[in-house]
Short mmCIF file of C-alpha atoms in Angstrom, two decimals:
data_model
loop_
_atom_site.label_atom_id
_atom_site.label_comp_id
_atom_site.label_asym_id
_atom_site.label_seq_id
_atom_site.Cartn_x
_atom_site.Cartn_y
_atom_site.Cartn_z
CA UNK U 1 159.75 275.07 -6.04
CA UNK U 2 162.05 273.08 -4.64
CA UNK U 3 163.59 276.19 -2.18
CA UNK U 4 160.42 277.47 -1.12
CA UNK U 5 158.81 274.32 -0.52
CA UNK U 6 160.58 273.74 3.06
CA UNK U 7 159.52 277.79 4.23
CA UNK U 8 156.77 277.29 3.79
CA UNK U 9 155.86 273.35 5.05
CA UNK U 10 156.19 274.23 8.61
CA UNK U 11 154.43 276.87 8.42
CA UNK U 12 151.43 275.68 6.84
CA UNK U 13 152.00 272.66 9.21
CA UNK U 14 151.86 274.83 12.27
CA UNK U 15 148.53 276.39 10.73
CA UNK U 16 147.11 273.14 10.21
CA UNK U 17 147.59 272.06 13.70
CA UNK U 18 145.64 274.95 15.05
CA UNK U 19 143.28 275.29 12.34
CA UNK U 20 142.70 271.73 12.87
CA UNK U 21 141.22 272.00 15.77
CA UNK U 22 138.14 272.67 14.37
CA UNK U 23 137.10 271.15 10.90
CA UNK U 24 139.87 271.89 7.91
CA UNK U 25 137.05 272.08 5.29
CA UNK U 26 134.33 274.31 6.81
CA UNK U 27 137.03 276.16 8.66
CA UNK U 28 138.47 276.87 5.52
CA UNK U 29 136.62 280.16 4.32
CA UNK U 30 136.78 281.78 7.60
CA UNK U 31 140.02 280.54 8.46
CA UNK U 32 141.38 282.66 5.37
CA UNK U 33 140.81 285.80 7.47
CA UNK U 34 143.01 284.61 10.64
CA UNK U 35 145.15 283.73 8.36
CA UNK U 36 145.41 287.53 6.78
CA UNK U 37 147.07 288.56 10.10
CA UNK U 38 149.08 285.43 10.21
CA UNK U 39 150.63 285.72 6.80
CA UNK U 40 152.11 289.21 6.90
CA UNK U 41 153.65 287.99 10.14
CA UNK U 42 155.50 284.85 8.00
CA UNK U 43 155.97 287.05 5.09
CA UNK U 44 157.49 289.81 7.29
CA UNK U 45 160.94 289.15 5.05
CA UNK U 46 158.89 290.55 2.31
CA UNK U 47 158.30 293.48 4.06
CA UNK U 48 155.10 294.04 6.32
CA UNK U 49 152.96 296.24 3.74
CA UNK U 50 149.28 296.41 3.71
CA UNK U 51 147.81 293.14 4.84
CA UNK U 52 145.30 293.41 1.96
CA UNK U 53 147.47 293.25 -0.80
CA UNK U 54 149.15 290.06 0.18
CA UNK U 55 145.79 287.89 1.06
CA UNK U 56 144.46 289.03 -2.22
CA UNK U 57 147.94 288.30 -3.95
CA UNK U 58 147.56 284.56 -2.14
CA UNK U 59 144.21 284.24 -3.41
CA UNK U 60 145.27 284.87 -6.96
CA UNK U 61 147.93 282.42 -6.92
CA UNK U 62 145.93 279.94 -5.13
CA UNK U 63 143.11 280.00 -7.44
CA UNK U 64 145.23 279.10 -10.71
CA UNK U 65 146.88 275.88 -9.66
CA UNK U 66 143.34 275.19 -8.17
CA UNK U 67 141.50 275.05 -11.13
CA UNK U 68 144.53 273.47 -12.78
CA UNK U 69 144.18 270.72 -10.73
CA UNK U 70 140.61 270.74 -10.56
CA UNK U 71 140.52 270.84 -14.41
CA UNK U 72 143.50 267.96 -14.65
CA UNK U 73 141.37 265.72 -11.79
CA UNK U 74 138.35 266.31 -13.59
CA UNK U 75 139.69 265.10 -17.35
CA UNK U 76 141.41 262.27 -15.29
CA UNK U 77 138.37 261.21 -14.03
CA UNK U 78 135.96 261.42 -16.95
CA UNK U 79 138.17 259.55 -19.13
CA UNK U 80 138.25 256.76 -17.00
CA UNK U 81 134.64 257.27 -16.51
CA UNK U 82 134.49 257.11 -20.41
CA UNK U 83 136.82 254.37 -20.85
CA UNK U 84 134.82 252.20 -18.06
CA UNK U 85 131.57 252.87 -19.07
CA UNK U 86 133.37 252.16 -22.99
CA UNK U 87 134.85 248.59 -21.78
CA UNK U 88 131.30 247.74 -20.05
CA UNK U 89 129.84 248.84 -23.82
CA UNK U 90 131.85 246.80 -25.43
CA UNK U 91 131.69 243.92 -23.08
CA UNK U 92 128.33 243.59 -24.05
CA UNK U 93 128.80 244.02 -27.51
CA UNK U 94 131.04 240.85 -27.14
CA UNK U 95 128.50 239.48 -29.14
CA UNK U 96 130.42 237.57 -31.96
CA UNK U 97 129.55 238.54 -35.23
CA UNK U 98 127.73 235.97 -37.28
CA UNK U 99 130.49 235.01 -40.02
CA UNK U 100 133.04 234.35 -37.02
CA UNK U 101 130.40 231.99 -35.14
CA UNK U 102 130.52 230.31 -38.93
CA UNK U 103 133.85 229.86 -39.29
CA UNK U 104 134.19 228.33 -35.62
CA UNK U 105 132.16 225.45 -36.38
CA UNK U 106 134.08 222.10 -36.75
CA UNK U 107 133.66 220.81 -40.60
CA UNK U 108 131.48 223.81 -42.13
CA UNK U 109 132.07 224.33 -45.59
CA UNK U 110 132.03 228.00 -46.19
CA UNK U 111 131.35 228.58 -50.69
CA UNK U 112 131.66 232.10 -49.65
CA UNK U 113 135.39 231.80 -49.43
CA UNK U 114 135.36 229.32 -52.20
CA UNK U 115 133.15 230.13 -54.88
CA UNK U 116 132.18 233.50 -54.12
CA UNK U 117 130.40 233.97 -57.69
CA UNK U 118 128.35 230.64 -56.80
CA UNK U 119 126.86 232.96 -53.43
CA UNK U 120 126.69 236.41 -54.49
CA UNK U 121 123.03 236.06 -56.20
CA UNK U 122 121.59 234.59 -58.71
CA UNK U 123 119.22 234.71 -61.69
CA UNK U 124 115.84 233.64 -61.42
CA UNK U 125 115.12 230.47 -63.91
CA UNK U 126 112.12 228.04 -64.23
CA UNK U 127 112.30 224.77 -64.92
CA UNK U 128 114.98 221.80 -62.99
CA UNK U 129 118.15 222.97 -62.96
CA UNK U 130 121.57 221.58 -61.78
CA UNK U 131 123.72 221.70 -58.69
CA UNK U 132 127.55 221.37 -58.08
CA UNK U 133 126.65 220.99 -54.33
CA UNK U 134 124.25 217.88 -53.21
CA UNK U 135 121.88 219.34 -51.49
CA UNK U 136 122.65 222.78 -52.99
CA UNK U 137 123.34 226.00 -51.27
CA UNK U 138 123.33 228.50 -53.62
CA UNK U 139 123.23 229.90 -57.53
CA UNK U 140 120.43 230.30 -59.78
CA UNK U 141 117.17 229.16 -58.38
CA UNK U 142 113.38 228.69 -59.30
CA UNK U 143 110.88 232.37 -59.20
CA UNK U 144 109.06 230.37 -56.30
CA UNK U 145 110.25 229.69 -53.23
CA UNK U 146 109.88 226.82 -50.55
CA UNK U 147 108.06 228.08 -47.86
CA UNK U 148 110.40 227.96 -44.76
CA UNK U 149 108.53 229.76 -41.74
CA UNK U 150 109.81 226.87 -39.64
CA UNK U 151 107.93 224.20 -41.87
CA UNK U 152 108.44 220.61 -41.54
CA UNK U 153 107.93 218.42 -45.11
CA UNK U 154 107.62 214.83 -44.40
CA UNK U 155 108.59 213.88 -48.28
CA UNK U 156 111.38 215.71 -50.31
CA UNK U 157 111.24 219.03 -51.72
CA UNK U 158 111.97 220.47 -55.17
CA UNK U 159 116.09 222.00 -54.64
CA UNK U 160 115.24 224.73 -57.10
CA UNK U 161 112.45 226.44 -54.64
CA UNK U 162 114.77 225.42 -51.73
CA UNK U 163 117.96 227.20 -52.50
CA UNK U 164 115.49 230.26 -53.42
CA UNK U 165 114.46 229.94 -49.59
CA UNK U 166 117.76 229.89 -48.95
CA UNK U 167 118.35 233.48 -50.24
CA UNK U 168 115.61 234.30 -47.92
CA UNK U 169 117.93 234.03 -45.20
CA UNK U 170 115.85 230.09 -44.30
CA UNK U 171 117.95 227.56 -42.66
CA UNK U 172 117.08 224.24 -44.61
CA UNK U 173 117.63 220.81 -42.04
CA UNK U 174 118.04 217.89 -45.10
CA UNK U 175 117.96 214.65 -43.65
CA UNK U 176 118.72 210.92 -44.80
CA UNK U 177 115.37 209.41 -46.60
CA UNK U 178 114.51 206.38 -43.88
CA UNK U 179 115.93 207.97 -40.68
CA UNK U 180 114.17 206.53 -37.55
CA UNK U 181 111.18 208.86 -36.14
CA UNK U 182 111.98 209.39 -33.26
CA UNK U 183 115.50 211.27 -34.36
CA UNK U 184 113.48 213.02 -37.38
CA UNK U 185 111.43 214.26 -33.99
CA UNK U 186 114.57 215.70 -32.62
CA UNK U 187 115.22 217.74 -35.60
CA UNK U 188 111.26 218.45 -36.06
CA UNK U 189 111.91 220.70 -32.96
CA UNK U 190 114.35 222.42 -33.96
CA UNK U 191 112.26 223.72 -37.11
CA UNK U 192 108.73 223.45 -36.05
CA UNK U 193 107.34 226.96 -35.63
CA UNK U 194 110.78 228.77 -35.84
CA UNK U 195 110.66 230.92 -39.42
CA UNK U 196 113.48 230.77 -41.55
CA UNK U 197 114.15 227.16 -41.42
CA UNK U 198 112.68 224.27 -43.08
CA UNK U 199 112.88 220.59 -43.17
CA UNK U 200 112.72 217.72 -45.56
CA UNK U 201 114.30 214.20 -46.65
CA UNK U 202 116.70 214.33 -49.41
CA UNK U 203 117.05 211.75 -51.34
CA UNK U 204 120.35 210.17 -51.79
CA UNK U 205 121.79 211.78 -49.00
CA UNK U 206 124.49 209.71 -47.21
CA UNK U 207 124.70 211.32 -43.88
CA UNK U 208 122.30 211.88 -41.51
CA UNK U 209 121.55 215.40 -41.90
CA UNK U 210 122.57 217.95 -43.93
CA UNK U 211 122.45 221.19 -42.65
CA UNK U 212 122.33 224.59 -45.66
CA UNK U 213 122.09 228.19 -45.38
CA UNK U 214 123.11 230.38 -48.25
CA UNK U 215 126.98 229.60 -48.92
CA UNK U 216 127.33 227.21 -46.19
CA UNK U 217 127.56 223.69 -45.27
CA UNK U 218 127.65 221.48 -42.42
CA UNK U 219 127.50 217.63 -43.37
CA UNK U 220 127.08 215.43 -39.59
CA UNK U 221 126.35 212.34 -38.98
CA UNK U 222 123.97 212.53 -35.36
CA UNK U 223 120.92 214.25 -34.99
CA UNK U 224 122.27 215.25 -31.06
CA UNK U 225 125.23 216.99 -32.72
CA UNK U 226 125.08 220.44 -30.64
CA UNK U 227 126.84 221.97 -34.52
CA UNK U 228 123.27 221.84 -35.57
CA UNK U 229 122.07 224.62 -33.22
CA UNK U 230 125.43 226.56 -33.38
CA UNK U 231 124.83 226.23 -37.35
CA UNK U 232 121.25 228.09 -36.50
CA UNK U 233 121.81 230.09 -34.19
CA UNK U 234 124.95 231.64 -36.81
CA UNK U 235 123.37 231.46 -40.03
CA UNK U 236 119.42 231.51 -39.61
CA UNK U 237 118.82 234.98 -41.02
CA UNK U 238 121.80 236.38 -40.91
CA UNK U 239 123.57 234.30 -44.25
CA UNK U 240 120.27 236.30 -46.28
CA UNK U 241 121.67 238.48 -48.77
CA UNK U 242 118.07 239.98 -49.25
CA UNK U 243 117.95 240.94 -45.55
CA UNK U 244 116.16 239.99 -42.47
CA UNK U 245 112.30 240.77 -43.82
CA UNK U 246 112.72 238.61 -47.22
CA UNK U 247 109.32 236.23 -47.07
CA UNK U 248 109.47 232.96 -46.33
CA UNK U 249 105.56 232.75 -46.65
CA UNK U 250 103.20 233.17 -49.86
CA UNK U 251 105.78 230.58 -51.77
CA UNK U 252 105.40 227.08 -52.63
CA UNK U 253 104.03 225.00 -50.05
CA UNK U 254 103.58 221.53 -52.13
CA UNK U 255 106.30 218.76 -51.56
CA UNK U 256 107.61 216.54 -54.46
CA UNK U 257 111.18 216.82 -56.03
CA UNK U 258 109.99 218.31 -59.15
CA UNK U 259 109.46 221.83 -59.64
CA UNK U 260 106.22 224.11 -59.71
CA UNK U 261 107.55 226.37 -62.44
CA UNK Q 1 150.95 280.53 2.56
CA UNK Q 2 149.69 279.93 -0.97
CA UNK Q 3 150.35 276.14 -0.99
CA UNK Q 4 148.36 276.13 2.21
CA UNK Q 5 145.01 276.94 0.16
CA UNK Q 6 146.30 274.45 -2.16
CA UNK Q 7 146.28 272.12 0.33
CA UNK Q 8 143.37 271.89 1.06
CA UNK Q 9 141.60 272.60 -2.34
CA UNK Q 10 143.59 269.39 -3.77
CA UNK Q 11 141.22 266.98 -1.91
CA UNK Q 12 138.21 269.50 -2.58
CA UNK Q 13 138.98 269.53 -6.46
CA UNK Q 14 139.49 265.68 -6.53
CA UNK Q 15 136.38 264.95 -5.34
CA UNK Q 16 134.51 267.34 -7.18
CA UNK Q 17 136.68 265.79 -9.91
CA UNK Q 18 135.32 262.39 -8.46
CA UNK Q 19 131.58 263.41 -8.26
CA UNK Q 20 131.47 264.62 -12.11
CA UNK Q 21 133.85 261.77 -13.53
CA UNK Q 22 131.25 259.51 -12.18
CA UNK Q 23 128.41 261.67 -13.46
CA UNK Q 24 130.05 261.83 -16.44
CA UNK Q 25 130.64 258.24 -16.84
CA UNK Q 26 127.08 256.97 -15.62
CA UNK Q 27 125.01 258.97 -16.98
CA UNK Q 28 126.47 260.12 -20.68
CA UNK Q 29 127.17 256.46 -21.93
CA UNK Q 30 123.76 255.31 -22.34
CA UNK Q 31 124.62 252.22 -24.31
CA UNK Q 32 125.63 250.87 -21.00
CA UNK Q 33 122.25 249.58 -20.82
CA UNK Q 34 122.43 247.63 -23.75
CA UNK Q 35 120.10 244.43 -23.35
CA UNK Q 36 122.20 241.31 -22.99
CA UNK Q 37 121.18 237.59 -24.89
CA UNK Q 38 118.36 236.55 -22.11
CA UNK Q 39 117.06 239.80 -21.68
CA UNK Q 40 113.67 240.71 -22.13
CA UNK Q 41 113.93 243.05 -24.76
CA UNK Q 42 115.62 240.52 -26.85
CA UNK Q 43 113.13 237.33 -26.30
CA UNK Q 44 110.43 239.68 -27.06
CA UNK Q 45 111.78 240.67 -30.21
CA UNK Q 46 112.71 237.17 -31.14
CA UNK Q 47 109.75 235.95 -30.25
CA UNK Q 48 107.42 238.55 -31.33
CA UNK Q 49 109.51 238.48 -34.87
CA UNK Q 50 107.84 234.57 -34.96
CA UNK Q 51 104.54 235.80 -34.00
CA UNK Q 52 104.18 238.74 -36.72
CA UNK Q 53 105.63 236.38 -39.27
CA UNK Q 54 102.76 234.64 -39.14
CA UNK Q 55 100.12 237.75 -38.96
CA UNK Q 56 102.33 238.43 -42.28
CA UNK Q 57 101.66 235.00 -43.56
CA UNK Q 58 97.75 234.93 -42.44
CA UNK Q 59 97.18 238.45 -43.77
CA UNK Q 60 98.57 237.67 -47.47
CA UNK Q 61 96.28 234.70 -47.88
CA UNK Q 62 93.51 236.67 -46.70
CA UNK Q 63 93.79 239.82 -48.80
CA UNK Q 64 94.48 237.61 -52.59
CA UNK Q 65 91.25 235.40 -50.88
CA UNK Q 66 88.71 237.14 -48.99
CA UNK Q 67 85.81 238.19 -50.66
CA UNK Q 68 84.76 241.28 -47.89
CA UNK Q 69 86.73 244.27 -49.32
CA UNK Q 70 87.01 245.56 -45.64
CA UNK Q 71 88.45 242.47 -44.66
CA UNK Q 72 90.99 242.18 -47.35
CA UNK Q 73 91.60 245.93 -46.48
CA UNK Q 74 92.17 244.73 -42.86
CA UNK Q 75 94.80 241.63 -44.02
CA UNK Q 76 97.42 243.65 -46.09
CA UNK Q 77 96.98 246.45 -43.71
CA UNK Q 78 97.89 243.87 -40.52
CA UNK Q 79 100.85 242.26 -43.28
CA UNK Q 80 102.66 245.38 -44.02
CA UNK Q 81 102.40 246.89 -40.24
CA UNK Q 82 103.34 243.72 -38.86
CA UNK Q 83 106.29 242.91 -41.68
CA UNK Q 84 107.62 246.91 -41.06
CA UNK Q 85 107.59 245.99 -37.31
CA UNK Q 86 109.40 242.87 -37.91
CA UNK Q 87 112.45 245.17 -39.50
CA UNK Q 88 112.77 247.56 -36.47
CA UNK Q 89 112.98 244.20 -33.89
CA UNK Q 90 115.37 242.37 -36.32
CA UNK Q 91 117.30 246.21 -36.08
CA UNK Q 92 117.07 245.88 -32.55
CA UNK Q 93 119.16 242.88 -32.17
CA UNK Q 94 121.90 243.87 -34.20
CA UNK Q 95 122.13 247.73 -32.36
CA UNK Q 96 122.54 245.33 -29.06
CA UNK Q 97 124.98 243.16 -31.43
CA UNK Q 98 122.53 239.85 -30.53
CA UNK Q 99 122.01 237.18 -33.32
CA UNK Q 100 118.58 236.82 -34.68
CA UNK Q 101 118.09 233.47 -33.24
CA UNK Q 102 118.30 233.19 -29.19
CA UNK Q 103 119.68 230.11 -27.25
CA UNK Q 104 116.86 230.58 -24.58
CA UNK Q 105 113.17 228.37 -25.27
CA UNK Q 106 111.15 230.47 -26.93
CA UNK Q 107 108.95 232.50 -24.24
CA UNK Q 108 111.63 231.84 -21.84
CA UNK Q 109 111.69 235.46 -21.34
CA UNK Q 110 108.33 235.61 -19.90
CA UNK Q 111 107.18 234.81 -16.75
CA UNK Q 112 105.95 231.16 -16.93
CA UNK Q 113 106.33 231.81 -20.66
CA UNK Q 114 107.80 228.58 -21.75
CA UNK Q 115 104.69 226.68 -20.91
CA UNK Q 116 102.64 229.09 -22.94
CA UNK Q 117 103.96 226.98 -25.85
CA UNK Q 118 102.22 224.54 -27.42
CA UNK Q 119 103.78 222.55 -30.11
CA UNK Q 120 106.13 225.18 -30.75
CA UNK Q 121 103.64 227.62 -31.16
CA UNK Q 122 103.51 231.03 -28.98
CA UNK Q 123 99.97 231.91 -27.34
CA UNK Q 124 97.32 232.76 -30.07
CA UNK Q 125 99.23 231.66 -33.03
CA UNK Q 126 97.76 228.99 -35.49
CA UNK Q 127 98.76 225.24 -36.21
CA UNK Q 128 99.72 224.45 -39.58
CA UNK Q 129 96.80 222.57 -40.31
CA UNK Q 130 94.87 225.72 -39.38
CA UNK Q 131 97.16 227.78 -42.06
CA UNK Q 132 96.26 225.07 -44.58
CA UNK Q 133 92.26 225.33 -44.24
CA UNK Q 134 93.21 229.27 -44.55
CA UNK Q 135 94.80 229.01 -47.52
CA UNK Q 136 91.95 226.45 -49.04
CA UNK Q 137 88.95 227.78 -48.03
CA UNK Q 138 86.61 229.71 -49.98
CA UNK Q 139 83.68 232.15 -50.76
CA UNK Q 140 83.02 233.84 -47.13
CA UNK Q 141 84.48 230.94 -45.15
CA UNK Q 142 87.88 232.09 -46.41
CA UNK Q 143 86.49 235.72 -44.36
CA UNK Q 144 85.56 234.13 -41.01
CA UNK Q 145 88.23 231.64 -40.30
CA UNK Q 146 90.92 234.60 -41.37
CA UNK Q 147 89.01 237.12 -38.95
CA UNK Q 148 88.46 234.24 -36.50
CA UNK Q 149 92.39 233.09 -36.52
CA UNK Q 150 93.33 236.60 -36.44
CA UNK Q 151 91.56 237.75 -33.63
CA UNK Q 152 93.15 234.41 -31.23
CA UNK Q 153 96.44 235.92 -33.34
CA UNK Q 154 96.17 239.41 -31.74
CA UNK Q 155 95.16 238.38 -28.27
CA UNK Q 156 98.39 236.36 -27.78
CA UNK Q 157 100.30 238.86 -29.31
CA UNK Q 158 98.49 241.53 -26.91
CA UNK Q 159 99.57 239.86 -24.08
CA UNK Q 160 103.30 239.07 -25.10
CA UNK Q 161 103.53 242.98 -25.70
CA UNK Q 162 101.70 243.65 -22.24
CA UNK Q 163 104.36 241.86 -20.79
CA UNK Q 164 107.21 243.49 -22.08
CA UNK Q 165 106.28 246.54 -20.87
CA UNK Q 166 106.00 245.16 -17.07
CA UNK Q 167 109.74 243.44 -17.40
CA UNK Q 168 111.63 246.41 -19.83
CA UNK Q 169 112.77 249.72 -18.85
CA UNK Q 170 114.11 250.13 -22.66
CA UNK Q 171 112.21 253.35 -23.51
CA UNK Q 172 112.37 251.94 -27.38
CA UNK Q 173 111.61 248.74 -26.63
CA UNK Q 174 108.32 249.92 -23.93
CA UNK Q 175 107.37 252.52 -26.98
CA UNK Q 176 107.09 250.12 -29.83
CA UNK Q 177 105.18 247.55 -28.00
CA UNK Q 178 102.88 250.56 -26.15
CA UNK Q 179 101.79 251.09 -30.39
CA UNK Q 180 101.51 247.24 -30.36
CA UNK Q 181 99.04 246.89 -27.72
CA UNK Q 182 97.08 250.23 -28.57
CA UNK Q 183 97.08 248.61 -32.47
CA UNK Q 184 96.45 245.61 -32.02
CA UNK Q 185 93.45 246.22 -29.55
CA UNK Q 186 91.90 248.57 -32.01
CA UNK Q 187 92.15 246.17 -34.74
CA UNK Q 188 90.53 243.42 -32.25
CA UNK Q 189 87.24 245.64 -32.31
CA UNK Q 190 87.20 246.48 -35.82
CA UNK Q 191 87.55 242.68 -36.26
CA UNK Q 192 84.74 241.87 -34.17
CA UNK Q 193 82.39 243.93 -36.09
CA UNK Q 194 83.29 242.64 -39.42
CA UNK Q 195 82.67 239.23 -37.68
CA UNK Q 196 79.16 239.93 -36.82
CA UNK Q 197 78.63 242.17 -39.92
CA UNK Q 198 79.64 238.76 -42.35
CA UNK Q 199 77.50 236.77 -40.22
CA UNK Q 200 74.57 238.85 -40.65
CA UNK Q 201 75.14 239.24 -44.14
CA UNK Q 202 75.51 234.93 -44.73
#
């Protein structure tokens, strides 16, 4: 390579320069035929035989490394072509899954990790039934659910149709019993007409809201906390282990603390 | 010489290289278009996910309380569509890896959309105290305020889906709501009739 190499760069210098003086591309296909008489000239050492045989000798040679190259460029380029158009792709996928918005919330209480037979479904059972959490967030619940297309109770609600909503994938907003209107307003828009969430005093409740989706927990103390919308915006829906088309209608629509069956 | 034509191929092969990496890269990945968290696409199927849940919710009262077989016929037939269609935009959003809930106002998507809100409530969709005389009334009354409700319900969601297909240029996307529009048009006549067919009949 290395020997031949400086033959044959003059040469192909010296046939630039007066190819050049028209246009190297176009000039290209017909320059191949001056260059028939030119090359068994240079390749005189290799004795001046028919001029045929050598152009169609340089031809063959040429056209391997050509299509070497070509073929070499050409994977080059499409994997970068691939691997940019992947990176864009992913870029927008950057969405963050739902369980890692979760966990980056300040203070949630995730019974997933913690009691994962508490969140992993439940029987059905009438009647009231007990809680380890207060306001519950999972574990055996009434047939019935709360309806929760982004309904607003003004009076409490029975736990054992809530948590049922709950499975349904609902986001429930409990607030303190007594909290000043115009903060229960703030919350009221975060629920009103949005399905999948539902709102209602709880009795006893010492902070000011208390915010439940199926295995989690977010206890906060101001309505204008912005954890309440990252809490939605995670867990509305996605925290439903029945999936994203469970009802949250046809349920029960009565409030009192007590429960319909 | 030999590594004269190679000269002057190298440049011809790397651009040709060039041309069909980029061709390559444009036009095989289609995911590139993916819609983003304030796109269109994604408001409308948030949004229009809020507006069939409550066709869903109308429609089930109406087919356990209407007393015109046709109607009742119409409600679970406008539930099931509607709660099927609900799936495939709910699918949507997680294909484009977006959460179910936006952090755009709802209609924000639409041109001048946000002020078609009232009360939280996207054009042609009913106030709770409108669900609540659905669910009590009876005898035919139950019949006319469903069709009555429904009919507001499908011109709202009519234009939502009309919309759409202006802003998107996600074939899926312009499809589904193309059947949403032809659908929900269809079942605006048939709606109509049984309107004036019950209030012949009372």
């Amino acid at each position: 390579m290395s020997t031949p190499g400086p033959e044959r760069v003059p040469s192909t210098v010296k046939v630039d320069k007066t190819t050049g003086q028209g246009k190297p591309p176009a000039g290209k296909p017909s320059g191949g035929r001056p260059g028939g008489p030119n090359r068994p000239g240079g390749k005189g050492g290799k004795k001046g035989r028919k001029p045929v045989t050598p152009v169609k000798v340089a031809g063959g040679r040429n056209w391997g490394p050509i299509a070497v190259a070509g073929v070499v460029v050409l994977i080059a380029v499409g994997i970068i072509g691939w691997s940019v158009a992947a990176s864009v792709q992913s870029d927008k996928k950057a969405g963050i899954p739902w369980e890692e918005r979760a966990s980056a919330i300040a203070d949630i209480v995730n019974f997933r990790e913690t009691d994962p037979d508490l969140v992993k479904g439940s029987q059905h059972k009438n009647g009231a039934l007990t809680y380890a959490q207060d306001p519950p967030v999972a574990g055996e619940h009434n047939p019935s659910w709360q309806n929760c297309n982004g309904i607003v109770y003004d009076a409490p609600i029975a736990k054992e149709h809530a948590v049922h909503s709950l499975e349904h994938g609902a986001v429930w907003v409990a607030y303190k019993e007594g909290l000043p209107a115009d903060q229960v307003a703030k919350l009221a828009a975060k629920v009103e007409g949005r399905e999948k969430t539902l709102m209602s005093p709880y009795p006893g409740l010492t902070n000011t809201v208390s915010l439940q989706a199926w295995g989690y927990q977010l206890k906060l103390d101001s309505v204008d906390d912005p954890r309440i919308d990252e809490f939605i915006k995670a867990l509305r829906v996605n925290a439903s282990i029945e999936g994203p088309t469970a009802l949250c209608d046809s349920g029960v629509s009565a409030t009192g603390t007590a429960p319909q069956s | 010489m030999s590594s004269r034509r190679f000269s002057y191929w190298i440049p011809v092969a790397l651009l040709l290289g060039i041309v069909l990496g980029a061709v390559i890269g444009f036009v095989v990945p289609r995911g590139e278009s993916l819609p983003g968290d304030d796109s269109p696409e994604a408001g409308f199927a948030r949004d229009m996910t809020t507006h069939h849940t409550q066709a869903v919710e109308m429609g089930l009262i109406a087919y356990t309380r209407a007393q015109n077989p046709d109607v009742r016929t119409m409600a679970v037939d406008i539930a099931l569509n509607q709660q099927g269609q609900i799936g495939m935009m709910q699918a949507w959003l997680r294909e484009w890896s977006l959460q179910p809930t936006g952090s755009q106002t709802p209609m924000a998507w639409m041109p001048n959309g946000a002020e078609s809100v009232v009360n939280g409530l996207m054009p042609g969709m009913a106030t709770q105290e409108q669900l609540k005389q659905l669910r009590e009334a009876t005898g035919l009354e139950e019949d006319k305020l469903f069709l009555e409700l429904m009919i507001q319900h499908h011109l709202g969601g009519v234009h939502m889906a009309q919309e759409v297909i202006k802003l998107s240029k996600d074939q899926e996307v312009v499809e589904a709501a193309e059947l949403t529009v032809n659908s929900q048009q269809r079942e605006l006549t048939d709606m109509q009739s049984l309107q004036k067919e019950i209030s012949a009949a009372s």
